[in-house]
Short mmCIF file of C-alpha atoms in Angstrom, two decimals:
data_model
loop_
_atom_site.label_atom_id
_atom_site.label_comp_id
_atom_site.label_asym_id
_atom_site.label_seq_id
_atom_site.Cartn_x
_atom_site.Cartn_y
_atom_site.Cartn_z
CA UNK A 1 18.96 11.92 9.33
CA UNK A 2 18.18 13.12 12.84
CA UNK A 3 21.17 13.33 15.20
CA UNK A 4 21.59 10.08 17.09
CA UNK A 5 21.27 11.88 20.43
CA UNK A 6 17.63 12.63 19.65
CA UNK A 7 16.76 9.19 18.26
CA UNK A 8 14.63 6.87 20.35
CA UNK A 9 16.27 3.55 21.14
CA UNK A 10 13.23 1.23 21.09
CA UNK A 11 15.19 -1.37 23.09
CA UNK A 12 15.04 0.92 26.13
CA UNK A 13 11.25 0.47 26.25
CA UNK A 14 9.50 -2.46 27.88
CA UNK A 15 7.96 -4.55 25.09
CA UNK A 16 4.51 -6.13 24.97
CA UNK A 17 2.75 -3.98 27.54
CA UNK A 18 0.21 -2.33 25.20
CA UNK A 19 -2.56 -4.37 23.57
CA UNK A 20 -2.76 -4.31 19.78
CA UNK A 21 -5.39 -1.69 18.86
CA UNK A 22 -8.06 -2.98 16.50
CA UNK A 23 -9.42 -0.30 14.18
CA UNK A 24 -13.01 0.71 14.73
CA UNK A 25 -15.38 -0.31 11.93
CA UNK A 26 -16.94 2.77 10.32
CA UNK A 27 -20.71 3.09 10.38
CA UNK A 28 -22.61 5.04 7.76
CA UNK A 29 -24.49 8.12 8.96
CA UNK A 30 -27.33 7.88 6.46
CA UNK A 31 -27.97 7.65 2.72
CA UNK A 32 -27.39 9.91 -0.28
CA UNK A 33 -28.41 9.58 -3.95
CA UNK A 34 -26.31 7.28 -6.13
CA UNK A 35 -24.49 9.56 -8.61
CA UNK A 36 -25.04 6.98 -11.38
CA UNK A 37 -28.76 6.45 -10.63
CA UNK A 38 -30.64 9.16 -8.76
CA UNK A 39 -33.49 6.72 -8.00
CA UNK A 40 -31.15 4.72 -5.76
CA UNK A 41 -29.43 5.76 -2.58
CA UNK A 42 -26.09 4.67 -1.14
CA UNK A 43 -24.70 4.51 2.41
CA UNK A 44 -22.95 7.79 3.26
CA UNK A 45 -19.84 8.17 5.43
CA UNK A 46 -18.11 11.33 6.59
CA UNK A 47 -14.43 10.91 7.43
CA UNK A 48 -12.42 13.84 8.75
CA UNK A 49 -8.65 14.28 8.47
CA UNK A 50 -7.46 15.84 11.72
CA UNK A 51 -4.33 16.47 13.73
CA UNK A 52 -4.26 14.11 16.71
CA UNK A 53 -1.98 13.15 19.57
CA UNK A 54 -1.81 9.41 20.07
CA UNK A 55 0.29 7.20 22.34
CA UNK A 56 2.37 4.60 20.52
CA UNK A 57 3.71 3.12 23.78
CA UNK A 58 2.74 3.33 27.46
CA UNK A 59 6.05 4.96 28.40
CA UNK A 60 6.14 7.61 25.67
CA UNK A 61 4.23 10.88 25.58
CA UNK A 62 1.51 11.16 22.92
CA UNK A 63 2.89 11.55 19.39
CA UNK A 64 1.62 14.29 17.11
CA UNK A 65 0.12 12.67 14.00
CA UNK A 66 -2.52 13.21 11.37
CA UNK A 67 -5.38 10.73 11.36
CA UNK A 68 -8.94 10.00 10.29
CA UNK A 69 -11.82 10.51 12.74
CA UNK A 70 -9.34 10.81 15.60
CA UNK A 71 -7.13 7.75 14.97
CA UNK A 72 -4.11 6.69 12.95
CA UNK A 73 -4.32 4.32 11.20
CA UNK A 74 -7.86 5.40 10.42
CA UNK A 75 -11.03 3.40 11.06
CA UNK A 76 -11.73 0.41 8.83
CA UNK A 77 -14.36 0.30 6.09
CA UNK A 78 -16.27 -2.96 5.74
CA UNK A 79 -18.52 -3.39 2.73
CA UNK A 80 -19.73 -6.00 0.27
CA UNK A 81 -18.96 -6.62 -3.36
CA UNK A 82 -21.41 -4.60 -5.45
CA UNK A 83 -22.51 -2.44 -2.50
CA UNK A 84 -21.52 1.08 -3.47
CA UNK A 85 -20.92 3.79 -0.93
CA UNK A 86 -20.22 7.51 -0.71
CA UNK A 87 -17.50 9.09 1.41
CA UNK A 88 -17.06 12.75 2.22
CA UNK A 89 -13.33 13.17 2.87
CA UNK A 90 -13.18 16.35 4.97
CA UNK A 91 -9.88 18.19 5.40
CA UNK A 92 -9.89 19.49 9.00
CA UNK A 93 -6.11 19.67 9.32
CA UNK A 94 -4.16 22.73 10.48
CA UNK A 95 -2.88 25.25 7.92
CA UNK A 96 0.80 24.52 8.61
CA UNK A 97 2.57 21.21 7.94
CA UNK A 98 4.71 19.78 10.74
CA UNK A 99 6.99 17.81 8.42
CA UNK A 100 9.62 19.30 6.04
CA UNK A 101 8.23 20.20 2.60
CA UNK A 102 10.67 20.24 -0.33
CA UNK A 103 9.51 23.10 -2.54
CA UNK A 104 11.83 22.00 -5.36
CA UNK A 105 9.61 18.96 -6.04
CA UNK A 106 7.03 19.17 -8.82
CA UNK A 107 3.63 19.90 -7.30
CA UNK A 108 5.07 21.10 -3.97
CA UNK A 109 6.21 24.56 -5.03
CA UNK A 110 6.22 27.38 -2.49
CA UNK A 111 3.13 28.95 -4.07
CA UNK A 112 1.03 25.88 -3.14
CA UNK A 113 -0.81 25.70 0.20
CA UNK A 114 1.31 23.79 2.75
CA UNK A 115 -1.51 21.50 3.80
CA UNK A 116 -3.62 19.83 1.17
CA UNK A 117 -5.04 16.33 0.80
CA UNK A 118 -6.72 14.00 -1.64
CA UNK A 119 -7.59 10.38 -0.81
CA UNK A 120 -7.01 7.34 -3.05
CA UNK A 121 -8.65 3.96 -2.46
CA UNK A 122 -5.71 1.72 -3.32
CA UNK A 123 -6.87 -1.35 -5.25
CA UNK A 124 -10.31 0.10 -5.86
CA UNK A 125 -12.03 -0.16 -9.26
CA UNK A 126 -13.12 3.44 -8.99
CA UNK A 127 -14.47 6.10 -11.40
CA UNK A 128 -11.74 8.63 -12.29
CA UNK A 129 -13.47 11.53 -10.52
CA UNK A 130 -13.28 9.55 -7.24
CA UNK A 131 -9.85 7.97 -7.65
CA UNK A 132 -7.84 10.64 -5.85
CA UNK A 133 -5.92 12.12 -8.77
CA UNK A 134 -2.77 13.71 -7.26
CA UNK A 135 -3.68 17.22 -8.42
CA UNK A 136 -7.30 17.08 -7.14
CA UNK A 137 -6.34 18.06 -3.58
CA UNK A 138 -8.35 20.24 -1.21
CA UNK A 139 -7.16 22.61 1.51
CA UNK A 140 -8.30 22.70 5.18
CA UNK A 141 -11.95 23.62 5.43
CA UNK A 142 -12.83 21.88 2.15
CA UNK A 143 -13.94 18.32 1.38
CA UNK A 144 -14.34 15.84 -1.46
CA UNK A 145 -17.36 13.57 -2.03
CA UNK A 146 -16.18 10.27 -3.53
CA UNK A 147 -18.18 7.34 -4.92
CA UNK A 148 -16.84 3.80 -4.51
CA UNK A 149 -19.00 1.29 -6.47
CA UNK A 150 -17.04 -1.74 -5.06
CA UNK A 151 -17.84 -3.87 -8.11
CA UNK A 152 -14.98 -6.25 -7.40
CA UNK A 153 -14.26 -9.46 -5.55
CA UNK A 154 -13.56 -9.76 -1.83
CA UNK A 155 -10.20 -8.26 -0.93
CA UNK A 156 -8.23 -6.11 1.50
CA UNK A 157 -7.74 -2.60 0.09
CA UNK A 158 -6.54 0.54 1.81
CA UNK A 159 -7.12 4.28 1.63
CA UNK A 160 -4.42 6.90 1.89
CA UNK A 161 -3.41 10.40 0.94
CA UNK A 162 -2.22 10.85 -2.66
CA UNK A 163 -1.30 14.55 -2.86
CA UNK A 164 1.25 15.56 -5.49
CA UNK A 165 4.66 16.39 -4.00
CA UNK A 166 3.80 15.80 -0.32
CA UNK A 167 2.15 12.37 -0.40
CA UNK A 168 5.13 10.83 1.44
CA UNK A 169 4.77 13.37 4.26
CA UNK A 170 1.00 13.06 4.61
CA UNK A 171 1.14 9.26 4.82
CA UNK A 172 4.13 9.39 7.17
CA UNK A 173 2.07 11.73 9.36
CA UNK A 174 -0.59 9.00 9.56
CA UNK A 175 -3.12 9.38 6.74
CA UNK A 176 -3.91 5.75 5.87
CA UNK A 177 -6.39 3.06 6.83
CA UNK A 178 -7.85 -0.29 5.71
CA UNK A 179 -10.87 -1.06 3.52
CA UNK A 180 -12.37 -4.57 3.33
CA UNK A 181 -14.69 -5.88 0.62
CA UNK A 182 -16.50 -9.14 1.34
CA UNK A 183 -18.49 -11.50 -0.88
CA UNK A 184 -20.56 -14.67 -0.63
CA UNK A 185 -17.99 -16.92 -2.30
CA UNK A 186 -15.39 -16.10 0.33
CA UNK A 187 -17.87 -16.43 3.20
CA UNK A 188 -18.84 -19.92 1.99
CA UNK A 189 -15.26 -21.09 2.64
CA UNK A 190 -15.74 -20.91 6.42
CA UNK A 191 -12.41 -19.18 7.05
CA UNK A 192 -11.78 -17.79 10.55
CA UNK A 193 -14.00 -14.73 11.04
CA UNK A 194 -15.28 -12.30 13.62
CA UNK A 195 -12.84 -11.93 16.50
CA UNK A 196 -10.62 -14.53 14.83
CA UNK A 197 -9.98 -12.25 11.83
CA UNK A 198 -7.39 -9.60 12.71
CA UNK A 199 -6.42 -6.63 10.48
CA UNK A 200 -2.81 -5.53 11.02
CA UNK A 201 -1.37 -2.47 9.26
CA UNK A 202 2.43 -2.48 9.62
CA UNK A 203 4.77 0.48 9.06
CA UNK A 204 8.02 1.93 10.33
CA UNK A 205 8.52 5.45 11.66
CA UNK A 206 11.46 7.45 12.99
CA UNK A 207 10.72 8.49 16.57
CA UNK A 208 12.77 10.86 18.68
CA UNK A 209 13.41 10.14 22.34
CA UNK A 210 10.54 12.53 23.19
CA UNK A 211 8.18 10.25 21.26
CA UNK A 212 7.68 12.69 18.36
CA UNK A 213 7.87 11.88 14.66
CA UNK A 214 11.04 12.85 12.83
CA UNK A 215 11.14 12.79 9.04
CA UNK A 216 14.71 12.34 7.73
CA UNK A 217 16.11 15.14 5.55
CA UNK A 218 19.04 15.56 3.18
CA UNK A 219 20.91 18.28 5.08
CA UNK A 220 20.16 20.88 2.39
CA UNK A 221 17.37 23.07 3.84
CA UNK A 222 16.34 24.20 0.34
CA UNK A 223 16.07 20.63 -0.93
CA UNK A 224 15.37 18.30 2.04
CA UNK A 225 14.06 15.36 -0.06
CA UNK A 226 15.78 12.01 0.54
CA UNK A 227 15.49 8.99 -1.81
CA UNK A 228 14.21 6.53 0.83
CA UNK A 229 13.16 6.53 4.48
CA UNK A 230 14.03 3.62 6.79
CA UNK A 231 13.16 4.23 10.41
CA UNK A 232 13.99 3.00 13.90
CA UNK A 233 10.56 1.87 15.11
CA UNK A 234 8.18 -0.80 13.76
CA UNK A 235 4.51 -0.15 14.50
CA UNK A 236 1.51 -2.48 14.25
CA UNK A 237 -1.82 -0.64 14.00
CA UNK A 238 0.05 2.39 15.34
CA UNK A 239 1.56 0.70 18.45
CA UNK A 240 5.15 -0.11 19.29
CA UNK A 241 5.68 -3.71 20.52
CA UNK A 242 1.97 -4.47 21.10
CA UNK A 243 0.60 -7.85 22.16
CA UNK A 244 -2.56 -9.72 21.20
CA UNK A 245 -4.17 -12.42 23.32
CA UNK A 246 -5.30 -15.31 21.11
CA UNK A 247 -6.88 -18.71 21.59
CA UNK A 248 -5.12 -21.95 20.54
CA UNK A 249 -6.91 -22.15 17.18
CA UNK A 250 -6.75 -20.86 13.60
CA UNK A 251 -6.72 -17.10 12.99
CA UNK A 252 -6.94 -15.10 9.80
CA UNK A 253 -4.40 -12.27 9.90
CA UNK A 254 -4.91 -9.55 7.27
CA UNK A 255 -1.52 -7.92 6.85
CA UNK A 256 -0.53 -4.78 4.97
CA UNK A 257 2.75 -2.92 4.55
CA UNK A 258 2.05 0.80 5.04
CA UNK A 259 5.69 1.90 5.16
CA UNK A 260 7.12 4.66 2.98
CA UNK A 261 10.00 2.47 1.79
CA UNK A 262 10.69 -0.48 4.10
CA UNK A 263 10.12 -4.03 2.87
CA UNK A 264 8.98 -6.53 5.51
CA UNK A 265 10.09 -10.18 5.59
CA UNK A 266 7.57 -11.53 8.04
CA UNK A 267 7.93 -14.70 10.10
CA UNK A 268 6.54 -16.19 13.29
CA UNK A 269 8.75 -17.33 16.16
CA UNK A 270 11.40 -19.73 14.90
CA UNK A 271 9.95 -19.84 11.38
CA UNK A 272 6.70 -21.54 12.35
CA UNK A 273 4.71 -22.33 9.18
CA UNK A 274 1.75 -20.24 8.07
CA UNK A 275 -0.57 -20.46 5.06
CA UNK A 276 -0.93 -17.53 2.68
CA UNK A 277 -4.45 -17.46 1.24
CA UNK A 278 -4.56 -14.13 -0.61
CA UNK A 279 -2.57 -11.36 -2.23
CA UNK A 280 -3.46 -7.74 -3.09
CA UNK A 281 -6.68 -8.37 -5.00
CA UNK A 282 -8.13 -11.31 -3.14
CA UNK A 283 -7.94 -15.05 -2.69
CA UNK A 284 -5.35 -17.29 -4.28
CA UNK A 285 -6.25 -20.59 -5.95
CA UNK A 286 -5.20 -22.57 -2.88
CA UNK A 287 -3.37 -21.99 0.42
CA UNK A 288 0.42 -21.83 0.20
CA UNK A 289 2.54 -23.03 3.12
CA UNK A 290 5.15 -20.38 3.92
CA UNK A 291 7.79 -19.76 6.58
CA UNK A 292 8.53 -16.17 5.52
CA UNK A 293 6.49 -13.65 3.57
CA UNK A 294 8.00 -10.70 1.71
CA UNK A 295 5.81 -7.60 1.67
CA UNK A 296 6.79 -4.48 -0.29
CA UNK A 297 5.16 -1.15 0.56
CA UNK A 298 1.44 -1.26 -0.36
CA UNK A 299 1.32 -5.06 -0.75
CA UNK A 300 -1.25 -7.03 1.24
CA UNK A 301 -1.58 -10.68 2.20
CA UNK A 302 -3.99 -12.72 4.26
CA UNK A 303 -2.54 -15.62 6.18
CA UNK A 304 -4.00 -18.40 8.29
CA UNK A 305 -1.90 -19.14 11.35
CA UNK A 306 -2.83 -22.08 13.57
CA UNK A 307 -2.03 -21.23 17.18
CA UNK A 308 -3.30 -24.63 18.40
CA UNK A 309 0.25 -25.98 18.06
CA UNK A 310 1.44 -23.27 20.49
CA UNK A 311 -1.04 -23.42 23.39
CA UNK A 312 0.35 -21.56 26.40
CA UNK A 313 3.23 -20.01 24.43
CA UNK A 314 4.15 -16.49 23.40
CA UNK A 315 4.98 -16.11 19.69
CA UNK A 316 6.72 -13.09 18.15
CA UNK A 317 5.87 -11.70 14.71
CA UNK A 318 9.15 -10.40 13.31
CA UNK A 319 10.68 -8.92 10.21
CA UNK A 320 14.31 -9.92 9.80
CA UNK A 321 15.97 -8.85 13.08
CA UNK A 322 13.08 -6.62 14.19
CA UNK A 323 10.48 -7.88 16.66
CA UNK A 324 7.10 -6.33 15.80
CA UNK A 325 4.47 -7.79 18.13
CA UNK A 326 3.68 -10.67 20.45
CA UNK A 327 0.85 -13.20 20.31
CA UNK A 328 -0.04 -14.60 23.73
CA UNK A 329 -1.62 -17.99 23.17
CA UNK A 330 -4.01 -19.13 25.87
CA UNK A 331 -3.72 -22.68 27.22
CA UNK A 332 -7.31 -23.48 26.25
CA UNK A 333 -10.03 -21.98 24.07
CA UNK A 334 -13.37 -22.56 22.41
CA UNK A 335 -13.81 -25.18 19.71
CA UNK A 336 -12.46 -24.18 16.31
CA UNK A 337 -15.12 -24.76 13.65
CA UNK A 338 -13.35 -22.77 10.92
CA UNK A 339 -11.71 -24.34 7.86
CA UNK A 340 -8.62 -24.03 5.71
CA UNK A 341 -9.98 -25.54 2.49
CA UNK A 342 -7.51 -27.04 -0.02
CA UNK A 343 -9.10 -24.97 -2.82
CA UNK A 344 -10.02 -21.32 -2.30
CA UNK A 345 -10.97 -19.86 -5.66
CA UNK A 346 -10.60 -20.36 -9.39
CA UNK A 347 -8.09 -17.80 -10.66
CA UNK A 348 -7.77 -18.36 -14.42
CA UNK A 349 -4.43 -17.28 -15.85
CA UNK A 350 -4.76 -14.77 -18.68
CA UNK A 351 -3.17 -16.16 -21.86
CA UNK A 352 -0.57 -13.85 -23.41
CA UNK A 353 -2.39 -14.15 -26.72
CA UNK A 354 -5.23 -12.11 -25.20
CA UNK A 355 -3.03 -8.98 -25.13
CA UNK A 356 -3.53 -6.63 -28.07
CA UNK A 357 -0.49 -4.49 -27.25
CA UNK A 358 2.85 -4.81 -25.45
CA UNK A 359 4.46 -1.71 -23.94
CA UNK A 360 8.10 -1.55 -22.90
CA UNK A 361 8.47 0.96 -20.06
CA UNK A 362 11.66 1.76 -18.16
CA UNK A 363 12.25 2.54 -14.48
CA UNK A 364 14.97 5.18 -14.40
CA UNK A 365 17.13 7.04 -11.89
CA UNK A 366 18.87 10.37 -12.38
CA UNK A 367 22.17 10.81 -10.54
CA UNK A 368 24.22 13.94 -9.84
CA UNK A 369 27.99 14.29 -10.24
CA UNK A 370 28.73 12.54 -6.93
CA UNK A 371 26.30 9.71 -7.72
CA UNK A 372 23.61 10.92 -5.34
CA UNK A 373 20.04 10.30 -6.46
CA UNK A 374 18.33 13.34 -7.92
CA UNK A 375 15.09 11.49 -8.44
CA UNK A 376 13.41 8.67 -10.32
CA UNK A 377 11.27 8.55 -13.43
CA UNK A 378 9.02 6.18 -15.35
CA UNK A 379 10.01 5.73 -18.99
CA UNK A 380 12.38 8.68 -18.49
CA UNK A 381 9.37 11.00 -18.74
CA UNK A 382 8.45 13.71 -16.21
CA UNK A 383 4.95 13.88 -14.74
CA UNK A 384 3.83 16.97 -16.64
CA UNK A 385 4.57 15.64 -20.15
CA UNK A 386 1.61 14.54 -22.34
CA UNK A 387 0.02 11.16 -21.63
CA UNK A 388 1.75 8.43 -23.63
CA UNK A 389 -0.08 5.31 -22.35
CA UNK A 390 -3.67 5.21 -23.65
CA UNK A 391 -5.06 1.68 -23.31
CA UNK A 392 -8.48 1.00 -24.82
CA UNK A 393 -11.29 0.05 -22.45
CA UNK A 394 -12.03 -3.70 -22.29
CA UNK A 395 -8.72 -4.68 -23.90
CA UNK A 396 -5.70 -6.41 -22.39
CA UNK A 397 -2.07 -5.27 -22.57
CA UNK A 398 1.32 -6.62 -21.51
CA UNK A 399 3.55 -4.09 -19.76
CA UNK A 400 7.28 -4.90 -19.71
CA UNK A 401 8.77 -2.97 -16.79
CA UNK A 402 12.51 -2.62 -17.44
CA UNK A 403 14.32 -1.77 -14.19
CA UNK A 404 17.50 0.20 -14.96
CA UNK A 405 18.03 1.29 -11.32
CA UNK A 406 19.70 -0.33 -8.33
CA UNK A 407 16.45 -0.47 -6.32
CA UNK A 408 13.50 -2.83 -6.18
CA UNK A 409 10.42 -0.75 -7.02
CA UNK A 410 6.85 -1.77 -6.06
CA UNK A 411 4.89 -0.51 -9.08
CA UNK A 412 1.17 0.20 -8.64
CA UNK A 413 -1.42 0.80 -11.37
CA UNK A 414 -4.64 2.53 -10.38
CA UNK A 415 -8.08 1.19 -11.45
CA UNK A 416 -6.92 -2.24 -12.62
CA UNK A 417 -5.89 -5.61 -11.31
CA UNK A 418 -3.30 -7.63 -13.19
CA UNK A 419 -1.27 -10.84 -13.19
CA UNK A 420 2.48 -11.30 -13.06
CA UNK A 421 3.79 -13.20 -16.08
CA UNK A 422 7.49 -13.46 -15.29
CA UNK A 423 10.73 -11.72 -14.34
CA UNK A 424 13.92 -12.00 -16.37
CA UNK A 425 17.47 -10.68 -15.91
CA UNK A 426 18.98 -8.59 -18.70
CA UNK A 427 22.17 -6.69 -19.58
CA UNK A 428 21.51 -3.28 -18.02
CA UNK A 429 24.61 -1.60 -19.40
CA UNK A 430 23.87 -2.70 -22.97
CA UNK A 431 20.34 -1.34 -22.67
CA UNK A 432 21.56 1.99 -21.26
CA UNK A 433 24.28 2.25 -23.91
CA UNK A 434 22.45 1.11 -27.05
CA UNK A 435 18.81 0.56 -26.11
CA UNK A 436 19.13 -3.16 -26.86
CA UNK A 437 17.36 -5.66 -24.60
CA UNK A 438 19.53 -8.76 -24.21
CA UNK A 439 18.36 -11.31 -21.67
CA UNK A 440 21.05 -12.99 -19.56
CA UNK A 441 18.99 -15.75 -17.88
CA UNK A 442 15.78 -17.71 -18.39
CA UNK A 443 12.46 -16.13 -17.39
CA UNK A 444 11.27 -16.84 -13.84
CA UNK A 445 7.50 -17.44 -13.88
CA UNK A 446 5.21 -16.15 -11.15
CA UNK A 447 5.63 -18.08 -7.90
CA UNK A 448 2.46 -19.52 -6.34
CA UNK A 449 2.15 -16.66 -3.84
CA UNK A 450 2.29 -14.11 -6.69
CA UNK A 451 0.08 -16.01 -9.14
CA UNK A 452 -3.18 -14.40 -8.01
CA UNK A 453 -4.55 -10.97 -8.87
CA UNK A 454 -2.22 -8.11 -8.00
CA UNK A 455 -2.30 -4.32 -8.08
CA UNK A 456 1.27 -3.71 -6.87
CA UNK A 457 4.24 -5.67 -8.19
CA UNK A 458 7.88 -5.81 -7.12
CA UNK A 459 10.20 -4.90 -10.01
CA UNK A 460 13.62 -6.25 -9.06
CA UNK A 461 16.84 -4.50 -10.04
CA UNK A 462 18.32 -5.63 -13.36
CA UNK A 463 15.17 -7.47 -14.38
CA UNK A 464 12.29 -7.06 -16.79
CA UNK A 465 9.03 -7.66 -14.94
CA UNK A 466 6.14 -8.53 -17.26
CA UNK A 467 2.53 -8.05 -16.18
CA UNK A 468 -0.65 -8.70 -18.15
CA UNK A 469 -3.33 -6.08 -17.53
CA UNK A 470 -7.04 -6.14 -18.46
CA UNK A 471 -8.21 -2.50 -18.60
CA UNK A 472 -11.77 -2.74 -17.32
CA UNK A 473 -14.25 -0.60 -15.43
CA UNK A 474 -14.01 3.02 -16.51
CA UNK A 475 -12.54 5.32 -19.10
CA UNK A 476 -10.65 8.38 -17.93
CA UNK A 477 -7.33 9.49 -16.50
CA UNK A 478 -5.52 7.50 -13.81
CA UNK A 479 -1.92 7.15 -12.66
CA UNK A 480 0.75 4.48 -12.26
CA UNK A 481 3.71 4.93 -9.97
CA UNK A 482 6.34 3.50 -7.69
CA UNK A 483 4.99 2.92 -4.17
CA UNK A 484 8.26 3.86 -2.53
CA UNK A 485 6.69 7.15 -1.52
CA UNK A 486 9.85 9.24 -1.77
CA UNK A 487 10.22 8.08 -5.39
CA UNK A 488 6.56 8.73 -6.19
CA UNK A 489 6.84 12.29 -4.85
CA UNK A 490 9.88 13.00 -7.06
CA UNK A 491 8.61 12.23 -10.58
CA UNK A 492 8.30 8.42 -10.41
CA UNK A 493 4.63 8.70 -11.33
CA UNK A 494 2.90 9.08 -14.68
CA UNK A 495 -0.69 9.49 -15.84
CA UNK A 496 -2.33 6.98 -18.15
CA UNK A 497 -5.69 7.34 -19.85
CA UNK A 498 -8.21 4.59 -20.56
CA UNK A 499 -9.98 5.53 -23.79
CA UNK A 500 -12.97 4.39 -25.81
CA UNK A 501 -12.20 2.19 -28.80
CA UNK A 502 -13.10 4.97 -31.28
CA UNK A 503 -11.16 7.74 -29.49
#
């Protein structure tokens, strides 16, 4: 951890003097042939990864970051379900990294180039060659052309770096942004839209008093990796303590946790109620009234908040004891013609009988002699071992995620969306000692806010988390991993391969 003398005390800064930045919507620069049908053409985007200097607060000097097309978070993609697009991800970063690389980590050895990138569209149903496989990175001066078919329902996705061994550093430096898919069914609901729909990417960072990023290290210069990073500053769309002027009416806030490790427990003011209408992969069956929302890294929610009850007030969005941003509610505004319908979407629950296979997979932690974490693993298997999970295309499986560690892990599967079945406490010591699974409490079914389609699920300590997963879309090699980025970079990631039925 950085010495306290160099740490910024955010309470010394005047809050709510910078407006909340709203990410620019990307515009395509032309058309290129569809790789699946040369007779068709798709919108083409070029997005450059660059080193930038960006102010996070009026009273701090610009912070060195890495961003996309000159900003961090990057600009926002807006597209429609079924409208494919092509993106050239161009690496225009410097040759030297400005954050501490741990060359003892797999994939980050000293013989690898310091700066390398590959982009993953998180939540995207994407062909394997465009998914951002962690070893498919490119160095500065090179680029990748990726195809996103977007054959999926309306949802809030995000794009971010996924490079083996330094993913946590590249994202911490700023390489992430939002990606919205829209469809007609959602638009027919008449939810708040246009300037009343606000994307907010939340993350914490450790800032020094000179306004520069600090990435915490272990104290061992040969092995600087740390198991988790919790920082001193909460940023919304890259700003510290921003404000947003709103009218006294309903707004749709599209929230995402882009932190390396921090969980957010979001609330408004003195626990003013809000309505959650979506989770990772789109709309829920109906709105759920909430006073607090828990967001693990990589999870997304959409909420409807009605500011009409707070005309003329200032309301703070907070997470636990941290104030994040201020909403300044005008005394009057235009008429609100938007709706919050009682039913949003039909989300059929997948019956367990549909699964053709159940896999029991452990979440493991390796400790050294003084009980310091040496790293995490999935199913006690390092990354480079042969693929052991080979689901068949167009079949459904149940994955039982057995958490043997003392952490909550947000587990993400690429390509697919899935549903949470239940969580259930078990005797950890018996499992570790004899490999026997003995449950110690009844199963807890999915709560309403987690009963929609997910792509990232919280696996609580001492519990078995069961998900049911339809493997649809494409055959090929993908990955599943913990989305605590320090864990992912230190072996808590494994490949899986979707195969043809006759393979």
